[in-house]
Coordinates of C-alpha atoms in Angstrom, one line a residue:
M1 CA 124.4 137.9 118.5
S2 CA 125.1 134.5 120.3
P3 CA 128.6 134.3 121.8
L4 CA 129.4 131.2 119.7
L5 CA 128.6 133.0 116.6
A6 CA 130.5 136.1 117.5
A7 CA 133.6 134.0 118.1
C8 CA 133.1 132.2 114.7
A9 CA 132.5 135.5 112.9
C10 CA 135.5 137.3 114.4
A11 CA 137.9 134.3 113.6
I12 CA 136.5 134.2 110.0
L13 CA 136.8 137.8 109.3
A14 CA 140.2 137.9 110.7
V15 CA 141.3 135.4 108.0
S16 CA 139.4 136.7 105.0
V17 CA 136.9 139.3 103.9
A18 CA 134.4 136.5 103.2
Y19 CA 134.5 133.1 104.8
P20 CA 134.4 130.7 101.8
Y21 CA 133.4 127.7 103.9
Y22 CA 130.4 129.1 105.9
R23 CA 128.4 126.1 104.8
D24 CA 130.5 124.2 107.3
L25 CA 129.1 126.0 110.2
P26 CA 126.1 124.3 112.0
E27 CA 123.0 125.0 110.1
E28 CA 121.4 127.1 112.8
L29 CA 124.3 129.6 112.5
I30 CA 124.5 129.9 108.7
Y31 CA 121.8 132.4 108.1
E32 CA 122.9 134.5 111.2
Y33 CA 126.5 134.5 109.9
L34 CA 125.4 135.6 106.4
A35 CA 123.4 138.4 108.0
Y36 CA 126.4 139.5 110.0
R37 CA 128.7 139.4 106.9
D38 CA 126.3 141.5 104.8
A39 CA 125.1 143.9 107.4
S40 CA 125.9 147.5 107.2
K41 CA 128.3 149.2 109.8
A42 CA 125.3 150.9 111.4
Q43 CA 123.5 147.6 111.8
L44 CA 126.5 145.8 113.4
E45 CA 126.8 148.6 115.9
S46 CA 123.2 148.5 116.9
Q47 CA 123.0 144.8 117.6
G48 CA 119.3 145.0 117.3
P49 CA 116.8 142.0 116.7
V50 CA 117.9 139.8 113.7
V51 CA 115.6 138.5 110.9
N52 CA 114.7 134.9 110.7
P53 CA 115.0 134.2 106.9
K54 CA 113.0 131.0 107.1
W55 CA 109.8 132.7 108.5
P56 CA 107.1 132.6 107.3
S57 CA 107.0 129.4 105.1
S58 CA 107.6 130.2 101.3
S59 CA 104.5 128.1 100.5
I60 CA 102.3 130.9 101.9
K61 CA 101.3 133.4 99.2
L62 CA 100.7 136.9 100.4
G63 CA 99.8 140.3 98.9
Q64 CA 100.6 143.6 100.6
V65 CA 100.7 142.8 104.3
T66 CA 99.0 145.7 106.0
G67 CA 98.4 144.3 109.5
V68 CA 100.2 142.0 111.7
E69 CA 99.5 140.8 115.3
A70 CA 101.0 138.2 117.6
G71 CA 98.4 136.2 119.7
N72 CA 98.5 134.9 123.2
G73 CA 99.8 131.5 122.0
S74 CA 102.1 130.8 119.1
D75 CA 99.6 132.3 116.3
V76 CA 100.4 135.3 114.4
F77 CA 97.7 137.0 112.5
L78 CA 98.4 138.6 109.0
F79 CA 96.1 140.9 107.1
H80 CA 96.9 141.3 103.5
R81 CA 95.3 142.5 100.3
G82 CA 95.9 139.4 98.0
S83 CA 95.8 140.4 94.4
R84 CA 94.5 144.0 95.3
R85 CA 96.6 147.1 95.4
W86 CA 96.2 150.6 96.6
E87 CA 96.8 152.8 93.4
M88 CA 96.4 156.4 92.4
E89 CA 93.1 155.6 90.8
S90 CA 91.7 153.8 93.8
F91 CA 89.8 156.6 95.2
L92 CA 87.7 159.5 93.9
P93 CA 88.7 163.1 94.9
N94 CA 85.8 162.9 97.5
N95 CA 87.5 159.8 99.1
T96 CA 85.0 157.3 97.6
Y97 CA 86.4 154.0 96.6
A98 CA 86.5 154.1 92.8
Q99 CA 86.9 150.4 92.2
Q100 CA 83.8 148.9 93.8
N101 CA 83.0 147.1 90.5
Q102 CA 86.0 144.9 91.1
G103 CA 84.2 143.3 94.0
P104 CA 85.7 142.0 97.1
I105 CA 89.1 140.5 97.2
P106 CA 88.6 136.8 96.3
E107 CA 91.5 135.4 98.4
D108 CA 91.6 134.7 102.1
T109 CA 92.9 138.0 103.5
I110 CA 93.4 136.9 107.2
I111 CA 96.2 134.3 107.5
I112 CA 97.1 132.7 110.8
V113 CA 100.8 131.6 110.9
N114 CA 102.5 129.6 113.6
G115 CA 105.0 132.0 115.1
R116 CA 107.7 129.2 115.6
T117 CA 107.4 127.2 112.4
G118 CA 106.2 129.8 110.0
K119 CA 103.6 127.3 108.6
K120 CA 99.9 128.3 107.9
V121 CA 97.5 127.3 110.6
A122 CA 94.2 128.8 109.1
S123 CA 92.9 131.5 106.9
Q124 CA 89.6 133.3 106.3
G125 CA 88.2 136.5 104.9
A126 CA 87.7 135.7 101.2
N127 CA 85.1 137.9 99.4
M128 CA 84.8 140.2 102.4
F129 CA 87.3 143.0 102.1
Y130 CA 88.2 145.6 99.5
L131 CA 91.3 147.3 100.8
P132 CA 92.5 145.9 104.2
H133 CA 94.6 148.0 106.5
G134 CA 94.8 147.6 110.3
L135 CA 94.5 144.4 112.5
T136 CA 94.3 144.2 116.2
L137 CA 93.7 141.4 118.8
D138 CA 92.2 142.4 122.1
S139 CA 92.7 140.6 125.5
H140 CA 89.5 138.4 124.9
G141 CA 90.8 137.1 121.5
N142 CA 88.5 139.3 119.4
L143 CA 89.9 140.4 116.0
W144 CA 89.4 144.0 115.0
V145 CA 90.1 145.1 111.5
T146 CA 89.9 148.2 109.3
D147 CA 89.2 148.6 105.5
V148 CA 90.0 151.9 104.1
A149 CA 87.8 151.3 101.0
L150 CA 84.8 150.2 102.9
H151 CA 85.4 153.1 105.5
Q152 CA 84.6 150.6 108.2
V153 CA 85.8 149.0 111.4
M154 CA 84.9 145.5 112.2
R155 CA 85.2 143.1 115.2
F156 CA 85.3 139.3 114.8
P157 CA 84.7 137.2 118.0
K158 CA 87.4 134.6 118.6
D159 CA 87.3 131.8 115.9
A160 CA 84.3 133.6 114.2
K161 CA 84.1 133.9 110.4
E162 CA 81.7 136.9 110.4
P163 CA 81.9 140.1 112.4
D164 CA 79.6 140.8 115.4
V165 CA 80.3 144.5 115.2
V166 CA 80.6 146.8 112.2
L167 CA 81.1 150.6 112.6
G168 CA 81.0 153.0 109.8
V169 CA 78.9 153.1 106.6
K170 CA 79.9 150.8 103.7
F171 CA 81.7 152.8 101.0
E172 CA 80.6 156.1 102.5
P173 CA 83.3 158.4 103.8
G174 CA 82.4 160.8 106.3
S175 CA 83.4 162.8 109.5
D176 CA 80.5 162.5 112.0
D177 CA 79.9 159.9 114.7
K178 CA 78.5 157.4 112.2
H179 CA 81.2 157.6 109.7
F180 CA 84.9 157.1 109.1
C181 CA 87.2 158.0 106.2
K182 CA 89.8 155.5 105.5
P183 CA 90.4 154.4 109.2
T184 CA 93.7 152.9 109.9
D185 CA 94.0 151.1 113.2
V186 CA 92.3 150.1 116.6
A187 CA 93.6 149.8 120.0
V188 CA 91.6 148.1 122.7
A189 CA 91.8 148.5 126.4
S190 CA 91.4 145.8 129.1
N191 CA 88.0 147.4 130.2
G192 CA 86.7 147.0 126.7
D193 CA 86.9 150.7 125.7
F194 CA 88.6 151.1 122.2
F195 CA 90.2 153.6 120.1
V196 CA 90.2 154.2 116.3
S197 CA 92.6 156.2 114.3
D198 CA 90.7 157.9 111.5
G199 CA 92.8 158.2 109.4
Y200 CA 93.8 159.4 106.0
C201 CA 91.1 162.1 105.8
N202 CA 89.8 163.1 109.1
S203 CA 93.1 163.4 111.2
R204 CA 91.4 162.3 114.4
I205 CA 91.3 159.7 117.1
V206 CA 87.9 158.4 118.3
K207 CA 87.4 156.7 121.7
Y208 CA 84.4 154.4 122.1
S209 CA 82.9 152.6 125.2
K210 CA 82.9 148.8 125.0
E211 CA 79.3 149.1 123.9
G212 CA 80.3 151.1 120.9
E213 CA 79.2 154.6 122.1
V214 CA 81.5 157.5 121.2
L215 CA 83.0 158.9 124.2
K216 CA 85.4 161.4 122.8
T217 CA 87.0 162.6 119.6
W218 CA 90.2 164.6 119.2
G219 CA 92.8 165.7 116.7
E220 CA 93.1 168.3 113.9
K221 CA 94.6 169.0 110.6
A222 CA 97.6 171.3 110.9
S223 CA 97.1 174.8 109.6
G224 CA 100.3 176.9 109.7
S225 CA 102.6 175.9 112.5
L226 CA 102.5 172.4 113.8
T227 CA 100.6 172.0 117.1
D228 CA 100.6 169.1 119.7
M229 CA 97.0 168.2 118.6
A230 CA 97.7 168.2 114.8
L231 CA 97.7 164.7 113.1
W232 CA 98.7 164.2 109.4
I233 CA 97.6 160.6 108.9
P234 CA 97.3 159.1 112.2
H235 CA 98.4 155.6 111.0
S236 CA 98.8 153.3 114.1
L237 CA 98.0 153.1 117.8
A238 CA 99.9 151.8 120.8
L239 CA 98.1 151.7 124.1
V240 CA 100.3 151.9 127.3
E241 CA 97.7 151.1 130.0
K242 CA 100.0 151.5 133.0
E243 CA 100.6 155.1 131.9
D244 CA 97.1 155.6 130.9
M245 CA 98.4 156.8 127.7
I246 CA 97.5 156.2 124.0
C247 CA 100.2 156.9 121.4
V248 CA 99.6 157.7 117.7
A249 CA 102.0 157.2 114.8
D250 CA 101.5 160.7 113.2
R251 CA 103.0 159.4 109.9
E252 CA 103.5 162.3 107.7
D253 CA 104.6 164.5 110.6
A254 CA 107.4 162.0 111.3
R255 CA 106.6 161.7 115.0
V256 CA 104.8 159.8 117.7
Q257 CA 102.2 161.9 119.7
C258 CA 101.0 160.6 123.1
F259 CA 97.6 161.5 124.7
N260 CA 95.8 160.6 127.9
A261 CA 93.6 157.5 127.4
G262 CA 91.1 158.5 130.0
L263 CA 90.9 155.0 131.5
T264 CA 91.4 156.2 135.0
D265 CA 90.0 159.7 134.6
A266 CA 87.5 160.1 131.7
T267 CA 87.7 163.8 132.0
K268 CA 91.3 163.8 130.9
T269 CA 90.7 161.7 127.6
G270 CA 92.5 163.0 124.7
Q271 CA 94.7 165.6 126.7
F272 CA 98.2 165.9 125.1
I273 CA 101.0 164.3 127.2
K274 CA 104.2 164.3 125.0
T275 CA 105.8 164.0 121.7
L276 CA 107.8 160.7 122.3
F277 CA 110.8 161.8 120.4
P278 CA 111.9 165.0 118.3
Q279 CA 110.1 165.3 115.0
N280 CA 112.0 163.8 112.1
A281 CA 114.5 162.0 114.5
I282 CA 113.7 158.5 113.0
G283 CA 111.7 159.4 109.8
K284 CA 108.0 158.9 108.8
V285 CA 106.5 156.4 111.5
Y286 CA 104.2 153.9 109.9
A287 CA 103.5 151.7 113.0
I288 CA 104.1 151.4 116.6
A289 CA 103.6 148.6 119.2
Y290 CA 104.0 148.6 123.0
D291 CA 106.1 145.8 124.5
P292 CA 105.3 145.6 128.4
T293 CA 108.0 143.1 129.0
G294 CA 110.7 145.6 128.1
D295 CA 108.6 148.7 128.6
V296 CA 109.5 150.0 125.3
I297 CA 107.8 151.1 121.9
Y298 CA 108.6 149.4 118.7
A299 CA 108.4 151.6 115.7
V300 CA 108.7 150.9 111.9
V301 CA 109.5 153.6 109.5
H302 CA 109.9 154.4 105.9
P303 CA 113.5 153.5 105.4
E304 CA 114.2 156.4 103.0
T305 CA 113.4 158.9 105.6
N306 CA 116.2 158.2 108.0
K307 CA 119.9 158.5 107.6
N308 CA 120.8 154.9 108.2
H309 CA 118.0 153.4 106.0
A310 CA 116.8 151.5 109.2
R311 CA 113.4 150.0 109.1
G312 CA 112.7 149.9 112.8
Y313 CA 113.6 151.3 116.3
T314 CA 113.3 150.3 119.7
I315 CA 112.3 153.5 121.8
S316 CA 112.0 153.8 125.6
L317 CA 108.9 155.6 127.0
D318 CA 111.1 158.6 127.8
G319 CA 111.9 158.9 124.1
K320 CA 115.3 157.4 124.0
G321 CA 116.2 155.4 120.9
L322 CA 117.7 152.1 122.2
E323 CA 118.1 150.1 118.9
E324 CA 117.9 150.3 115.2
W325 CA 117.1 147.3 113.2
W326 CA 117.0 146.1 109.6
I327 CA 114.7 143.9 107.5
D328 CA 117.1 143.6 104.5
N329 CA 119.9 145.6 102.9
T330 CA 117.9 146.3 99.8
H331 CA 115.6 149.2 99.0
Q332 CA 112.6 147.0 98.4
S333 CA 111.1 146.6 101.9
L334 CA 108.5 149.0 103.2
P335 CA 107.2 148.2 106.7
H336 CA 103.6 148.9 107.4
D337 CA 102.8 147.3 110.7
V338 CA 104.5 145.9 113.8
S339 CA 103.7 143.6 116.6
V340 CA 105.7 141.8 119.3
S341 CA 105.2 138.4 121.0
R342 CA 103.8 138.2 124.6
D343 CA 107.2 137.2 126.0
G344 CA 109.0 140.2 124.1
S345 CA 111.4 137.8 122.2
D346 CA 110.1 138.1 118.7
I347 CA 109.0 141.2 116.7
Y348 CA 106.6 140.7 113.6
V349 CA 106.5 143.2 110.7
G350 CA 104.1 143.6 107.8
D351 CA 106.0 144.5 104.7
I352 CA 103.9 146.1 101.9
G353 CA 107.0 146.6 99.7
R354 CA 108.1 143.0 99.4
E355 CA 104.5 141.6 100.1
T356 CA 105.5 139.4 103.0
A357 CA 105.8 139.3 106.7
V358 CA 109.1 139.3 108.7
K359 CA 110.0 137.8 112.0
L360 CA 112.9 139.4 113.9
E361 CA 114.3 137.4 116.9
R362 CA 116.3 138.6 120.0
S363 CA 118.1 136.2 122.4
Y364 CA 118.8 139.0 125.0
P365 CA 117.0 141.9 126.7
V366 CA 116.7 145.4 125.3
E367 CA 119.9 147.3 126.4
S368 CA 119.8 150.9 127.4
K369 CA 122.1 152.1 124.8
T370 CA 121.1 155.4 123.4
Y371 CA 121.0 156.1 119.6
M372 CA 119.1 159.4 119.4
G373 CA 117.5 162.0 121.5

C-alpha cells in the first residue's frame, strides 16, 4: 500500500468503522481504500499485490479464462472458452470428447488486451478450438496453446492466424509419442526445446527438441504411497533456466514438483530435484509462473483448499512462502492460470469461476517475509 493511502486509511479507521466520505479521496485511491476496508485480516497482514478493479475493460466479453500470458510489450494474451463449458458429460469414459457435434467454439478464443488500459487490442481463434486450456508465449513471440478436447498442442508464429506446428492426433487420446490425453500446458526454453504437461490422463511430462522430436518422457501415476515422480494432473509448468529446472503444478497432490530440465546436461533430464514446499501447505496448485526479476514462483490455488481462502502465493525458490494474495472476498473466483509482467510489477490471473481475467499490481519489491515452511 502506498504511504499516502496508509496514512489516509489509518486516519479514517481511527474515526469510524467505515469512512462515509471515501468518495472525497483522489480517484486513484478510492478503489485501493475500498479493498483495504473490506479486506480480511490475513490479507492486510500479507500486504501482497492488490487487484486493479478496472482491468480488463468491462466491454470485453469472456468465458472461462483458462490461459493468460504477459507478452514482451504491453500486450496480455487471454485464452478462453467463450460459450463452451467443461461439463460432466464432455468426455466419454475413454477420454474421447463427447460433444464433437457441437462444432468448434464460434467466438474468438484468443484475446489480446493492453496490460495498462485493459482495452482489447486484437482477437482471433474463432471456429478453431473445442476446449481451450493452456497458453504460453516463447522468447520469439510464438504462441503455444493446448486443447484438451482435441488432445493437441499447437504453435502459432508471431501475428499468425494459423498454427505452423500441431502435435497430437485430433480427438484421439493416447499415451505414445504421437498422442496426448488432455494436455494442459507448454513451457519453452530459450534454445527452442519445449515441455508439455500431459495432463489429465497420462500424468507425464514430455520434453521435445525444437524440431519436435521427443527427447524424454517422465512421470507416473501414484500407486500406494506418494513418490517424487508421481503426478496427479500435472496442470501447469514453470521453467527456471538459471537453475536448469522445470517445475510442475501437481494439482491434485497439492504440491509443486521440480525436475532437471536437461538444458545443460541432457543425461539428467527428468531427474527429481525437489518438492518446492510441503504437500498441502497452500492447497491444490492450479498454475505456477516464474518471475526472474524477483527470483520467485507465483502460484494460484483452489481457494477452498487453504485455511485463509487465499487465491495466490509468492514463493521463493527455496520454498518459503513470501506473500498471500486475494482476488476477491467472495467464494466465486477460481484461478486457473497465472503470468507475470516482464518487469515483475504486475501479476495476471485467468479466473474460470468468475469468467474473467484479473490484474494484480505491486508498487514495491517482494519482501522476504515468511508465511509458511
